[in-house]
Amino acid sequence: RRVDLLHDRLDWPEVEESGGTLEENALLKARAVAAATGLPALADDTGLEVAALGGAPGVHTARYAGPEARYADNRRALLAALDGVLDRRARFRTVVALVVPGEAELLAEGILEGVITTAERGGAGFGYDPIFAVDGRTLAEMTEEHKNLISHRAGALAALAAGRYLQW
């Protein structure tokens, strides 16, 4: 809710994620908010990278099944693309960008390794959670607390706080 309150008092634009990489999209968003508000801005972008698909859907994760696709459409498209594929290794990768006006721009990443299941399992979570498994359980089968402990987003923020930056 604090972000909503800030947004009500400060005006910043919706930012189109037009970058070709997660790094570019995170920076686009953080730069736009920092420029509009004059305040430090933190933004992220996340992608699902599947080994057998050469890292796809990657930066197109949210639109994998098309620009108007919903979560279920994306899951079905990914399962169809991997039909009969044995190598189901995948990872979620989040890149966070911290932009402080007049200072350096910092990037950090968090990664959660897993596999794509052959069918949906579990009733919790969102997005690709029902088909992304870690240690035999999909993210949709985990408690919110456990999911947050292993989260790629939490990992990216921890890396940023620890000074483990990506070179840009």
PDB file of C-alpha atoms in Angstrom:
ATOM      1  CA  ARG A   1       0.000   0.000   0.000  1.00  0.00           C
ATOM      2  CA  ARG A   2       2.923   2.386   0.640  1.00  0.00           C
ATOM      3  CA  VAL A   3       3.802   2.281  -3.069  1.00  0.00           C
ATOM      4  CA  ASP A   4       0.181   3.143  -3.893  1.00  0.00           C
ATOM      5  CA  LEU A   5       0.328   6.121  -1.514  1.00  0.00           C
ATOM      6  CA  LEU A   6       3.572   7.309  -3.067  1.00  0.00           C
ATOM      7  CA  HIS A   7       2.163   6.902  -6.547  1.00  0.00           C
ATOM      8  CA  ASP A   8      -0.892   8.964  -5.530  1.00  0.00           C
ATOM      9  CA  ARG A   9       1.423  11.805  -4.435  1.00  0.00           C
ATOM     10  CA  LEU A  10       4.067  11.414  -7.109  1.00  0.00           C
ATOM     11  CA  ASP A  11       3.430  11.046 -10.776  1.00  0.00           C
ATOM     12  CA  TRP A  12       5.460   8.691 -12.891  1.00  0.00           C
ATOM     13  CA  PRO A  13       4.705   7.174 -16.255  1.00  0.00           C
ATOM     14  CA  GLU A  14       3.768   3.643 -17.141  1.00  0.00           C
ATOM     15  CA  VAL A  15       6.905   2.217 -18.692  1.00  0.00           C
ATOM     16  CA  GLU A  16       6.772  -0.086 -21.684  1.00  0.00           C
ATOM     17  CA  GLU A  17       9.098  -3.037 -21.211  1.00  0.00           C
ATOM     18  CA  SER A  18      10.676  -2.634 -24.637  1.00  0.00           C
ATOM     19  CA  GLY A  19      14.180  -3.780 -23.728  1.00  0.00           C
ATOM     20  CA  GLY A  20      15.727  -6.880 -25.195  1.00  0.00           C
ATOM     21  CA  THR A  21      16.991  -8.127 -21.824  1.00  0.00           C
ATOM     22  CA  LEU A  22      15.821  -8.280 -18.236  1.00  0.00           C
ATOM     23  CA  GLU A  23      18.592  -5.822 -17.369  1.00  0.00           C
ATOM     24  CA  GLU A  24      17.381  -3.306 -19.938  1.00  0.00           C
ATOM     25  CA  ASN A  25      13.750  -3.543 -18.786  1.00  0.00           C
ATOM     26  CA  ALA A  26      14.618  -3.137 -15.103  1.00  0.00           C
ATOM     27  CA  LEU A  27      16.731  -0.076 -15.932  1.00  0.00           C
ATOM     28  CA  LEU A  28      14.046   1.413 -18.198  1.00  0.00           C
ATOM     29  CA  LYS A  29      11.542   1.289 -15.339  1.00  0.00           C
ATOM     30  CA  ALA A  30      13.883   2.513 -12.598  1.00  0.00           C
ATOM     31  CA  ARG A  31      15.248   5.342 -14.767  1.00  0.00           C
ATOM     32  CA  ALA A  32      11.744   6.522 -15.674  1.00  0.00           C
ATOM     33  CA  VAL A  33      10.588   6.658 -12.054  1.00  0.00           C
ATOM     34  CA  ALA A  34      13.808   8.314 -10.854  1.00  0.00           C
ATOM     35  CA  ALA A  35      13.603  10.916 -13.630  1.00  0.00           C
ATOM     36  CA  ALA A  36       9.922  11.639 -12.947  1.00  0.00           C
ATOM     37  CA  THR A  37      10.229  11.887  -9.159  1.00  0.00           C
ATOM     38  CA  GLY A  38      13.820  12.935  -8.523  1.00  0.00           C
ATOM     39  CA  LEU A  39      13.969  10.119  -5.968  1.00  0.00           C
ATOM     40  CA  PRO A  40      15.901   6.841  -5.912  1.00  0.00           C
ATOM     41  CA  ALA A  41      13.975   4.127  -7.733  1.00  0.00           C
ATOM     42  CA  LEU A  42      14.087   0.350  -7.540  1.00  0.00           C
ATOM     43  CA  ALA A  43      12.575  -1.763 -10.321  1.00  0.00           C
ATOM     44  CA  ASP A  44      12.815  -5.339 -11.485  1.00  0.00           C
ATOM     45  CA  ASP A  45      12.146  -7.622 -14.391  1.00  0.00           C
ATOM     46  CA  THR A  46      11.798 -11.382 -14.214  1.00  0.00           C
ATOM     47  CA  GLY A  47      12.044 -14.075 -16.832  1.00  0.00           C
ATOM     48  CA  LEU A  48      11.652 -17.823 -16.999  1.00  0.00           C
ATOM     49  CA  GLU A  49      14.592 -19.310 -18.883  1.00  0.00           C
ATOM     50  CA  VAL A  50      14.198 -22.874 -20.163  1.00  0.00           C
ATOM     51  CA  ALA A  51      17.392 -24.689 -21.163  1.00  0.00           C
ATOM     52  CA  ALA A  52      15.823 -26.767 -23.977  1.00  0.00           C
ATOM     53  CA  LEU A  53      14.380 -23.572 -25.501  1.00  0.00           C
ATOM     54  CA  GLY A  54      17.684 -21.717 -25.548  1.00  0.00           C
ATOM     55  CA  GLY A  55      16.659 -19.520 -22.622  1.00  0.00           C
ATOM     56  CA  ALA A  56      13.158 -18.729 -23.885  1.00  0.00           C
ATOM     57  CA  PRO A  57      10.716 -17.405 -22.963  1.00  0.00           C
ATOM     58  CA  GLY A  58      13.137 -15.105 -21.100  1.00  0.00           C
ATOM     59  CA  VAL A  59      12.274 -11.451 -21.535  1.00  0.00           C
ATOM     60  CA  HIS A  60       8.980 -12.513 -23.164  1.00  0.00           C
ATOM     61  CA  THR A  61       7.822 -14.623 -20.202  1.00  0.00           C
ATOM     62  CA  ALA A  62       4.647 -12.636 -19.515  1.00  0.00           C
ATOM     63  CA  ARG A  63       3.676 -12.670 -23.201  1.00  0.00           C
ATOM     64  CA  TYR A  64       4.917 -16.119 -24.199  1.00  0.00           C
ATOM     65  CA  ALA A  65       1.569 -17.185 -25.697  1.00  0.00           C
ATOM     66  CA  GLY A  66       0.922 -13.751 -27.241  1.00  0.00           C
ATOM     67  CA  PRO A  67       0.358 -10.140 -26.197  1.00  0.00           C
ATOM     68  CA  GLU A  68      -3.115 -10.783 -24.715  1.00  0.00           C
ATOM     69  CA  ALA A  69      -2.201 -14.122 -23.101  1.00  0.00           C
ATOM     70  CA  ARG A  70      -3.210 -14.971 -19.571  1.00  0.00           C
ATOM     71  CA  TYR A  71      -1.186 -17.087 -17.135  1.00  0.00           C
ATOM     72  CA  ALA A  72      -2.980 -20.309 -18.131  1.00  0.00           C
ATOM     73  CA  ASP A  73      -2.337 -19.601 -21.830  1.00  0.00           C
ATOM     74  CA  ASN A  74       1.391 -19.158 -21.163  1.00  0.00           C
ATOM     75  CA  ARG A  75       1.581 -22.390 -19.175  1.00  0.00           C
ATOM     76  CA  ARG A  76      -0.208 -24.351 -21.898  1.00  0.00           C
ATOM     77  CA  ALA A  77       2.084 -22.913 -24.588  1.00  0.00           C
ATOM     78  CA  LEU A  78       5.206 -23.789 -22.610  1.00  0.00           C
ATOM     79  CA  LEU A  79       4.024 -27.328 -21.864  1.00  0.00           C
ATOM     80  CA  ALA A  80       3.232 -27.786 -25.565  1.00  0.00           C
ATOM     81  CA  ALA A  81       6.682 -26.498 -26.574  1.00  0.00           C
ATOM     82  CA  LEU A  82       8.285 -29.035 -24.220  1.00  0.00           C
ATOM     83  CA  ASP A  83       6.072 -31.982 -25.179  1.00  0.00           C
ATOM     84  CA  GLY A  84       8.364 -35.010 -25.486  1.00  0.00           C
ATOM     85  CA  VAL A  85      11.443 -33.044 -24.356  1.00  0.00           C
ATOM     86  CA  LEU A  86      13.469 -34.804 -21.671  1.00  0.00           C
ATOM     87  CA  ASP A  87      15.672 -31.879 -20.619  1.00  0.00           C
ATOM     88  CA  ARG A  88      13.231 -29.784 -18.603  1.00  0.00           C
ATOM     89  CA  ARG A  89      15.745 -27.679 -16.671  1.00  0.00           C
ATOM     90  CA  ALA A  90      14.644 -24.103 -16.168  1.00  0.00           C
ATOM     91  CA  ARG A  91      15.299 -21.134 -13.954  1.00  0.00           C
ATOM     92  CA  PHE A  92      13.557 -17.995 -12.885  1.00  0.00           C
ATOM     93  CA  ARG A  93      15.880 -15.013 -13.077  1.00  0.00           C
ATOM     94  CA  THR A  94      15.087 -11.612 -11.604  1.00  0.00           C
ATOM     95  CA  VAL A  95      17.177  -8.528 -12.250  1.00  0.00           C
ATOM     96  CA  VAL A  96      16.731  -5.523  -9.974  1.00  0.00           C
ATOM     97  CA  ALA A  97      17.911  -2.043 -10.898  1.00  0.00           C
ATOM     98  CA  LEU A  98      18.558   0.727  -8.397  1.00  0.00           C
ATOM     99  CA  VAL A  99      18.799   4.178  -9.917  1.00  0.00           C
ATOM    100  CA  VAL A 100      19.765   7.102  -7.710  1.00  0.00           C
ATOM    101  CA  PRO A 101      19.548  10.414  -9.586  1.00  0.00           C
ATOM    102  CA  GLY A 102      23.013  11.804 -10.194  1.00  0.00           C
ATOM    103  CA  GLU A 103      24.748   8.641  -9.005  1.00  0.00           C
ATOM    104  CA  ALA A 104      25.593   5.176 -10.320  1.00  0.00           C
ATOM    105  CA  GLU A 105      23.011   2.716 -11.551  1.00  0.00           C
ATOM    106  CA  LEU A 106      23.241  -0.680  -9.875  1.00  0.00           C
ATOM    107  CA  LEU A 107      22.017  -4.059 -11.106  1.00  0.00           C
ATOM    108  CA  ALA A 108      21.800  -7.350  -9.231  1.00  0.00           C
ATOM    109  CA  GLU A 109      20.215 -10.706 -10.011  1.00  0.00           C
ATOM    110  CA  GLY A 110      18.602 -13.603  -8.225  1.00  0.00           C
ATOM    111  CA  ILE A 111      18.145 -17.065  -9.700  1.00  0.00           C
ATOM    112  CA  LEU A 112      15.899 -19.967  -8.736  1.00  0.00           C
ATOM    113  CA  GLU A 113      16.829 -23.234 -10.449  1.00  0.00           C
ATOM    114  CA  GLY A 114      14.177 -25.852 -11.146  1.00  0.00           C
ATOM    115  CA  VAL A 115      12.455 -27.936 -13.805  1.00  0.00           C
ATOM    116  CA  ILE A 116       9.287 -27.638 -15.845  1.00  0.00           C
ATOM    117  CA  THR A 117       6.838 -30.382 -14.945  1.00  0.00           C
ATOM    118  CA  THR A 118       4.808 -32.298 -17.551  1.00  0.00           C
ATOM    119  CA  ALA A 119       1.490 -31.207 -16.013  1.00  0.00           C
ATOM    120  CA  GLU A 120       0.175 -28.548 -13.661  1.00  0.00           C
ATOM    121  CA  ARG A 121       0.264 -29.293  -9.929  1.00  0.00           C
ATOM    122  CA  GLY A 122      -0.850 -27.284  -6.912  1.00  0.00           C
ATOM    123  CA  GLY A 123      -3.367 -24.571  -6.287  1.00  0.00           C
ATOM    124  CA  ALA A 124      -1.346 -21.695  -4.887  1.00  0.00           C
ATOM    125  CA  GLY A 125       0.737 -18.998  -6.532  1.00  0.00           C
ATOM    126  CA  PHE A 126       0.379 -17.462  -9.966  1.00  0.00           C
ATOM    127  CA  GLY A 127       2.004 -17.391 -13.379  1.00  0.00           C
ATOM    128  CA  TYR A 128       4.155 -20.418 -14.050  1.00  0.00           C
ATOM    129  CA  ASP A 129       4.074 -21.636 -10.420  1.00  0.00           C
ATOM    130  CA  PRO A 130       1.968 -24.763 -11.178  1.00  0.00           C
ATOM    131  CA  ILE A 131       4.564 -26.069 -13.679  1.00  0.00           C
ATOM    132  CA  PHE A 132       7.854 -24.922 -12.119  1.00  0.00           C
ATOM    133  CA  ALA A 133       9.252 -27.425  -9.620  1.00  0.00           C
ATOM    134  CA  VAL A 134      12.076 -27.151  -7.116  1.00  0.00           C
ATOM    135  CA  ASP A 135      13.148 -30.294  -5.257  1.00  0.00           C
ATOM    136  CA  GLY A 136      10.112 -32.215  -6.502  1.00  0.00           C
ATOM    137  CA  ARG A 137       7.434 -29.663  -5.565  1.00  0.00           C
ATOM    138  CA  THR A 138       5.967 -26.977  -7.784  1.00  0.00           C
ATOM    139  CA  LEU A 139       5.909 -23.435  -6.490  1.00  0.00           C
ATOM    140  CA  ALA A 140       2.113 -23.791  -6.459  1.00  0.00           C
ATOM    141  CA  GLU A 141       2.468 -26.696  -3.997  1.00  0.00           C
ATOM    142  CA  MET A 142       4.608 -24.694  -1.557  1.00  0.00           C
ATOM    143  CA  THR A 143       3.531 -22.450   1.250  1.00  0.00           C
ATOM    144  CA  GLU A 144       3.914 -18.745   0.591  1.00  0.00           C
ATOM    145  CA  GLU A 145       6.515 -18.605   3.367  1.00  0.00           C
ATOM    146  CA  HIS A 146       8.685 -21.322   1.806  1.00  0.00           C
ATOM    147  CA  LYS A 147       8.321 -19.847  -1.656  1.00  0.00           C
ATOM    148  CA  ASN A 148       9.446 -16.453  -0.338  1.00  0.00           C
ATOM    149  CA  LEU A 149      12.518 -18.028   1.303  1.00  0.00           C
ATOM    150  CA  ILE A 150      13.782 -19.440  -1.998  1.00  0.00           C
ATOM    151  CA  SER A 151      12.468 -16.636  -4.218  1.00  0.00           C
ATOM    152  CA  HIS A 152      14.522 -15.322  -7.132  1.00  0.00           C
ATOM    153  CA  ARG A 153      13.200 -11.835  -6.303  1.00  0.00           C
ATOM    154  CA  ALA A 154      14.381 -12.121  -2.702  1.00  0.00           C
ATOM    155  CA  GLY A 155      17.720 -13.383  -4.021  1.00  0.00           C
ATOM    156  CA  ALA A 156      18.075 -10.356  -6.291  1.00  0.00           C
ATOM    157  CA  LEU A 157      17.335  -7.948  -3.444  1.00  0.00           C
ATOM    158  CA  ALA A 158      19.750  -9.798  -1.153  1.00  0.00           C
ATOM    159  CA  ALA A 159      22.468  -9.586  -3.829  1.00  0.00           C
ATOM    160  CA  LEU A 160      21.842  -5.850  -4.206  1.00  0.00           C
ATOM    161  CA  ALA A 161      22.020  -5.316  -0.438  1.00  0.00           C
ATOM    162  CA  ALA A 162      25.241  -7.362  -0.241  1.00  0.00           C
ATOM    163  CA  GLY A 163      26.900  -5.415  -3.040  1.00  0.00           C
ATOM    164  CA  ARG A 164      26.973  -8.327  -5.499  1.00  0.00           C
ATOM    165  CA  TYR A 165      26.298  -6.258  -8.607  1.00  0.00           C
ATOM    166  CA  LEU A 166      26.126  -7.274 -12.237  1.00  0.00           C
ATOM    167  CA  GLN A 167      28.503  -5.568 -14.619  1.00  0.00           C
ATOM    168  CA  TRP A 168      26.608  -3.303 -16.977  1.00  0.00           C
TER     169      TRP A 168
END
